[in-house]
PDB file of C-alpha atoms in Angstrom:
ATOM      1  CA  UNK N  17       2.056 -15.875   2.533  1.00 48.00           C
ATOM      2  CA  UNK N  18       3.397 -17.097  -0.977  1.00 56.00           C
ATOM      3  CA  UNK N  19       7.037 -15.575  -1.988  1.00 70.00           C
ATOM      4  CA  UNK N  20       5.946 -12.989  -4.570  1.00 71.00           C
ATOM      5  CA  UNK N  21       8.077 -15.003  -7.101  1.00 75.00           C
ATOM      6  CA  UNK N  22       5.916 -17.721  -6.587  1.00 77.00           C
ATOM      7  CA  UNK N  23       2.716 -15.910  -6.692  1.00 74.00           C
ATOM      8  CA  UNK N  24       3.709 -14.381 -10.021  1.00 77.00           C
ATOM      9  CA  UNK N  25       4.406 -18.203 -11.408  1.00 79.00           C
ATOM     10  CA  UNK N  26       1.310 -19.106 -10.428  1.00 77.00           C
ATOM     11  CA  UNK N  27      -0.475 -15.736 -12.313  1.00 75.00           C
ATOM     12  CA  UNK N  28       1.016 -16.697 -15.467  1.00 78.00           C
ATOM     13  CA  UNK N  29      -0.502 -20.642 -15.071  1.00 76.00           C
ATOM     14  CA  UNK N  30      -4.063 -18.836 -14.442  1.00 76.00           C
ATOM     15  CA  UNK N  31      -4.524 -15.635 -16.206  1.00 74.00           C
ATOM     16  CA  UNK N  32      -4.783 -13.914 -19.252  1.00 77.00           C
ATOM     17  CA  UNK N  33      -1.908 -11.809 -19.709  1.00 78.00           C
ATOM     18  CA  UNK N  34      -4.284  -8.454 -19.414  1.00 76.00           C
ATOM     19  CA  UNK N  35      -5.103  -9.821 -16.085  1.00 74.00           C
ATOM     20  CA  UNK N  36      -1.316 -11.215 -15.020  1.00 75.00           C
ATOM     21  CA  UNK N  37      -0.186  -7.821 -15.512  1.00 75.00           C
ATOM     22  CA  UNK N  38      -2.824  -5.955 -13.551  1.00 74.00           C
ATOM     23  CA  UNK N  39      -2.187  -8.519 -10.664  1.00 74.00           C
ATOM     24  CA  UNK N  40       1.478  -8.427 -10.594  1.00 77.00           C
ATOM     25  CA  UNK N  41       1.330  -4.613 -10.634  1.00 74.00           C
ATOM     26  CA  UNK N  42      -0.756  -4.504  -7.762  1.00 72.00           C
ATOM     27  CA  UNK N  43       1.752  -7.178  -5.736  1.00 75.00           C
ATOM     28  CA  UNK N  44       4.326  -4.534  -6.932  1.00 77.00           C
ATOM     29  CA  UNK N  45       2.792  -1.605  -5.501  1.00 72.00           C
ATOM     30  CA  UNK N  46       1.857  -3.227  -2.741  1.00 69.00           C
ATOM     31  CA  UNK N  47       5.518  -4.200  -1.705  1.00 72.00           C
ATOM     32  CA  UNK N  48       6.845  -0.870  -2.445  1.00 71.00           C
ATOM     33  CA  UNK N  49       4.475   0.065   0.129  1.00 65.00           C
ATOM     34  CA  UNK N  50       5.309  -2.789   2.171  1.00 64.00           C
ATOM     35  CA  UNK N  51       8.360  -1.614   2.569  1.00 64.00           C
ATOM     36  CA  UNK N  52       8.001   2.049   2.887  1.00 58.00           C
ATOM     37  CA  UNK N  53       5.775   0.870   6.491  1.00 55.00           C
ATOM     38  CA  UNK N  54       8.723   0.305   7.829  1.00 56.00           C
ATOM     39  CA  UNK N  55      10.345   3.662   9.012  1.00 49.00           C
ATOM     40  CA  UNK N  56      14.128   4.018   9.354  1.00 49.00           C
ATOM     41  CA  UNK N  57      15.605   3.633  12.839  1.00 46.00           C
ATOM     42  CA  UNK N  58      16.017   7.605  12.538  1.00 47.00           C
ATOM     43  CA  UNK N  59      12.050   7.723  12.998  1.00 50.00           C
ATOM     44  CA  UNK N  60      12.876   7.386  17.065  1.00 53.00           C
ATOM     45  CA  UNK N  61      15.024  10.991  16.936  1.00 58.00           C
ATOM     46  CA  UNK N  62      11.346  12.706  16.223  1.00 66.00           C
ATOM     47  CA  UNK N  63       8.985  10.832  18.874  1.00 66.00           C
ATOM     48  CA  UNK N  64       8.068   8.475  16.495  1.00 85.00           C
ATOM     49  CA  UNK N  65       6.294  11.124  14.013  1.00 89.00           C
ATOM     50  CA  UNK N  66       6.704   8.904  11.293  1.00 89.00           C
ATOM     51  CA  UNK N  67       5.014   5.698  12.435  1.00 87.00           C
ATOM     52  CA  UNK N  68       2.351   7.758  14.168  1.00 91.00           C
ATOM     53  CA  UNK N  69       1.251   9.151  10.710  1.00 93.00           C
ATOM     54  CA  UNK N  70       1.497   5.635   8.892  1.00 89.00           C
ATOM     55  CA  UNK N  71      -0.749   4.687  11.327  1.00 90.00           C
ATOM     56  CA  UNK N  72      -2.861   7.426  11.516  1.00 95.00           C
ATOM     57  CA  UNK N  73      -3.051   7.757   7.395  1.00 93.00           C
ATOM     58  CA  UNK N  74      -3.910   3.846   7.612  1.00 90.00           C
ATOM     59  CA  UNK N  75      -6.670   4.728   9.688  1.00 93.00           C
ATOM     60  CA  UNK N  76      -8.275   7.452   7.978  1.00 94.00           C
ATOM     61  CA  UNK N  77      -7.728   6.067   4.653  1.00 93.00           C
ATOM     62  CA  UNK N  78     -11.062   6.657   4.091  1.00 91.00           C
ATOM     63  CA  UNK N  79     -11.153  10.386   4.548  1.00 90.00           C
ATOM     64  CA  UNK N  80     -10.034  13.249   2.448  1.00 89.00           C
ATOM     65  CA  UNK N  81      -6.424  13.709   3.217  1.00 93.00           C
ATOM     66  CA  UNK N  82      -4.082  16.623   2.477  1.00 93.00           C
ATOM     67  CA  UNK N  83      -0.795  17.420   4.084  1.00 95.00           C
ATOM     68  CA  UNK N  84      -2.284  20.793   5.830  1.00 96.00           C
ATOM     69  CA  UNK N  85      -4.755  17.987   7.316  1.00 95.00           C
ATOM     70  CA  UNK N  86      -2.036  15.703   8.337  1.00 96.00           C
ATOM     71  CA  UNK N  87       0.342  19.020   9.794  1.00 96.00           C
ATOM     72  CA  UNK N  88      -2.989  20.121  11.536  1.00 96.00           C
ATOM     73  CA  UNK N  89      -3.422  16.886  13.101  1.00 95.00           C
ATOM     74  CA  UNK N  90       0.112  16.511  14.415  1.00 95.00           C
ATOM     75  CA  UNK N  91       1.125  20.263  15.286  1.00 95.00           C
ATOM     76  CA  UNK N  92       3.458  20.345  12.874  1.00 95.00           C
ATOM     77  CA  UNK N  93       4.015  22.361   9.803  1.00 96.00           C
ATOM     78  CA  UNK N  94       3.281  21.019   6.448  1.00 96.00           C
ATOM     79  CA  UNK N  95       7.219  21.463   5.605  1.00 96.00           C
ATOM     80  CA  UNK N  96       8.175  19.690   8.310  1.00 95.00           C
ATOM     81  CA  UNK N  97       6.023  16.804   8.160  1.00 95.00           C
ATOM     82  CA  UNK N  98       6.643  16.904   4.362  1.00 95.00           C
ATOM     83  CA  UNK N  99      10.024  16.746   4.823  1.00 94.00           C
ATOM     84  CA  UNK N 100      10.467  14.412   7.677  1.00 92.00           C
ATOM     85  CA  UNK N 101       8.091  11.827   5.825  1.00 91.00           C
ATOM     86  CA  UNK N 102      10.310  11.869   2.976  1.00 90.00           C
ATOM     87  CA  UNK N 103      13.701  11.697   4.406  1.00 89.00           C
ATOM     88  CA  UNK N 104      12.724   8.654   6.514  1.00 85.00           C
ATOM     89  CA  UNK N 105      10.164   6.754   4.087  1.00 82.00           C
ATOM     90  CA  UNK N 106      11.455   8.235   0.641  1.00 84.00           C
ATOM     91  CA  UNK N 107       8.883   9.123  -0.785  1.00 87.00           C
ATOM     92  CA  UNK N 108       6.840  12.230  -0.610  1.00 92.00           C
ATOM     93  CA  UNK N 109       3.611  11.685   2.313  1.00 94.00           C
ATOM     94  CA  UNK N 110       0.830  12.596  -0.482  1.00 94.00           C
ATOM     95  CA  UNK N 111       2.216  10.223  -3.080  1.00 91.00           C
ATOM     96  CA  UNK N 112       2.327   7.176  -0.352  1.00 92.00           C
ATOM     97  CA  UNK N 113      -1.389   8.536   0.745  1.00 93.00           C
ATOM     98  CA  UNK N 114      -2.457   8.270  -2.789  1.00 91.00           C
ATOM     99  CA  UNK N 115      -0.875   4.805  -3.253  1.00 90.00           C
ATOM    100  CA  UNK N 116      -2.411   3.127   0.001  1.00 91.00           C
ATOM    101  CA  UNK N 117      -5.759   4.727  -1.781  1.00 92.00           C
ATOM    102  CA  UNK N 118      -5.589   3.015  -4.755  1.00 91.00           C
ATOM    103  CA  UNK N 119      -4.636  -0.152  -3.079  1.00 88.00           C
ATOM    104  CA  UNK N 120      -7.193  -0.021  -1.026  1.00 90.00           C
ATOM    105  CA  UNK N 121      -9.493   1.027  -4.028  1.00 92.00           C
ATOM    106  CA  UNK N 122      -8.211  -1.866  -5.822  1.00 88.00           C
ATOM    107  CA  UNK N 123      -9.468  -4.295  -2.734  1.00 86.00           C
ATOM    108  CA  UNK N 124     -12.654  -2.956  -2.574  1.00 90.00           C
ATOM    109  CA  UNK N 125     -13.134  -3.041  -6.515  1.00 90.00           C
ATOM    110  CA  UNK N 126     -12.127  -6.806  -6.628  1.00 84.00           C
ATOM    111  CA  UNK N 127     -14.697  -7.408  -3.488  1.00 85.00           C
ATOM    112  CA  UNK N 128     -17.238  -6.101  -6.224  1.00 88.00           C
ATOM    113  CA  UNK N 129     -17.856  -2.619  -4.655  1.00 91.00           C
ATOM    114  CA  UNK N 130     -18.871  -0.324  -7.801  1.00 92.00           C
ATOM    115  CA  UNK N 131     -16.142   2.264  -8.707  1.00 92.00           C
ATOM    116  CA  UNK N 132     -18.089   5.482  -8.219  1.00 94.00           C
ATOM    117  CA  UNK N 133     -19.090   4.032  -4.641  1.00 95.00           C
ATOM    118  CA  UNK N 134     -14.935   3.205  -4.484  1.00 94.00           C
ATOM    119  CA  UNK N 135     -14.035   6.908  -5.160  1.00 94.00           C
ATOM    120  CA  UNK N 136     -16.624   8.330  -2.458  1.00 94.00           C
ATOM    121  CA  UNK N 137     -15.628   5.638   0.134  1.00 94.00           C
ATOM    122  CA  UNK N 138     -12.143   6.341  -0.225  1.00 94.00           C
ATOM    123  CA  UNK N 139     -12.903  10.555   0.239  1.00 90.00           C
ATOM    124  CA  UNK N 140     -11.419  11.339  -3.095  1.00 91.00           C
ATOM    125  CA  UNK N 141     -12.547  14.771  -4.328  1.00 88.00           C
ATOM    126  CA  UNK N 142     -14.498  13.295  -7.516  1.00 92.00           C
ATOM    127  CA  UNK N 143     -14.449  10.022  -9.897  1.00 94.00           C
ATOM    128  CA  UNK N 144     -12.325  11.733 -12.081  1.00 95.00           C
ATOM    129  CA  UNK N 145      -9.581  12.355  -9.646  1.00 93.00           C
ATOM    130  CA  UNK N 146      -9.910   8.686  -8.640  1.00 94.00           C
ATOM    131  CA  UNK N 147     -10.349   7.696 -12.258  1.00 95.00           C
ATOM    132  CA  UNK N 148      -6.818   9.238 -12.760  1.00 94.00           C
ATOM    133  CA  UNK N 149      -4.708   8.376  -9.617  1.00 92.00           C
ATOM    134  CA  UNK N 150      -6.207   4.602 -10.333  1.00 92.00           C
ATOM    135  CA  UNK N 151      -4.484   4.857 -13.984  1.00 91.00           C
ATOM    136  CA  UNK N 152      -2.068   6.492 -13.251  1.00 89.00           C
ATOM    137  CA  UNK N 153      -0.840   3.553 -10.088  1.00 86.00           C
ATOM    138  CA  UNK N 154      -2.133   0.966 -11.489  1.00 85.00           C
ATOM    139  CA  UNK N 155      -1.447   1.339 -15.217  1.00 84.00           C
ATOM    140  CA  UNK N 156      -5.270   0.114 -16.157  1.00 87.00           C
ATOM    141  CA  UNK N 157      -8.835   1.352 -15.476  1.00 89.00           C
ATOM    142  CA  UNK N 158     -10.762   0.665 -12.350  1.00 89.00           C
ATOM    143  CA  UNK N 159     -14.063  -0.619 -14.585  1.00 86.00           C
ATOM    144  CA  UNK N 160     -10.875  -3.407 -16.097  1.00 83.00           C
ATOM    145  CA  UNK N 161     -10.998  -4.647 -13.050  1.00 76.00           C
ATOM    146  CA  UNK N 162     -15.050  -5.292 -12.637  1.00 64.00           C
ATOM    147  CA  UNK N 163     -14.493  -6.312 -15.351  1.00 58.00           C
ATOM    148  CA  UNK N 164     -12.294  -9.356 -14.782  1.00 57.00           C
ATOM    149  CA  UNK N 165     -13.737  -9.966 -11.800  1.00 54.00           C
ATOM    150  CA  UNK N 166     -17.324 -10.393 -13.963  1.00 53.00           C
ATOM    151  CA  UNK N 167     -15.012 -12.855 -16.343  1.00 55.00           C
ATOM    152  CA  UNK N 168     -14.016 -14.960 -13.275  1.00 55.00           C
ATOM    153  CA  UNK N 169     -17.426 -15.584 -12.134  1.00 55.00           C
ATOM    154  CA  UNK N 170     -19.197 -16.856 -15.151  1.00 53.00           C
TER     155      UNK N 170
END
C-alpha cells in the first residue's frame, strides 16, 4: 500500500479540509492499531494469550464485548487478562476493542451502511454509546461521514 506520508499528500490534493482531517485521523488510528497487532516477543512466556485474543476480538468484532466476556472465554481472570493485554500491547484491552469498533464502524459507514444499522452490527449497547465512542475516536460524527460520502457521489 501507499506510505501514509504519501497518502496524506494526496488527501490534501483531493479533499476539503473537513474531509482531509477525518481521513487522516482514521489512517492515524488505524496505525496505532496497526501496530498494537503486533504483540511483544514476551507474548510467547503466556502461550500466546495475547495474539489469541487479537484474534479472537478480530473475530467477534461484531459482538458485544466486555473483559468478563473475554476472561470467560479464555479461563482467565479479568485482572489478568487486563493486565497482561496491557503490559504487552500498551494499551488497556477495552480501549483497543473500542478502537477496532469504530474502525470497523467507520468502514462500514463509508460502504454506505446507515449508522443506526452500524451501531447494532457492531453489538454496541445503543446508538448513543456508538454515537459517543465514534466522537470521541474519531473526533467527528458518524452522519459527517454519510455525509461526505453523499458529497462524493453527486
Amino acid at each position: 500500500g501507499l506510505n501514509i506520508f504519501k497518502r496524506f499528500d494526496l488527501y490534501v490534493d483531493k479533499f476539503c479540509d473537513k474531509d482531509m482531517y477525518t481521513l487522516c485521523a482514521c489512517d492515524i488510528v488505524k496505525l496505532l492499531v496497526g501496530i498494537c497487532l503486533y504483540p511483544s516477543e514476551t507474548d510467547s512466556g503466556n502461550d500466546g494469550l495475547i495474539s489469541k485474543l487479537v484474534n479472537y476480538i478480530d473475530e467477534n468484532i461484531d459482538k458485544p464485548l466486555c473483559a468478563e466476556s473475554l476472561a470467560k472465554e479464555f479461563n482467565f481472570s479479568v485482572s489478568y487478562i487486563s493486565d497482561e493485554f496491557k503490559k504487552h500491547v500498551k494499551i488497556p484491552i477495552m480501549q483497543y476493542v473500542r478502537h477496532k469498533k469504530v474502525i470497523e464502524a467507520h468502514r462500514l459507514l463509508a460502504s454506505g451502511m446507515k449508522k443506526y444499522a452500524v451501531a447494532e452490527a457492531l453489538g454496541f449497547e445503543n446508538y448513543t454509546t456508538f454515537y459517543r465512542a465514534y466522537m470521541r475516536i474519531m473526533g467527528v460524527a458518524p452522519s459527517e461521514i454519510d455525509s461526505a460520502r453523499n458529497m462524493a457521489q453527486k
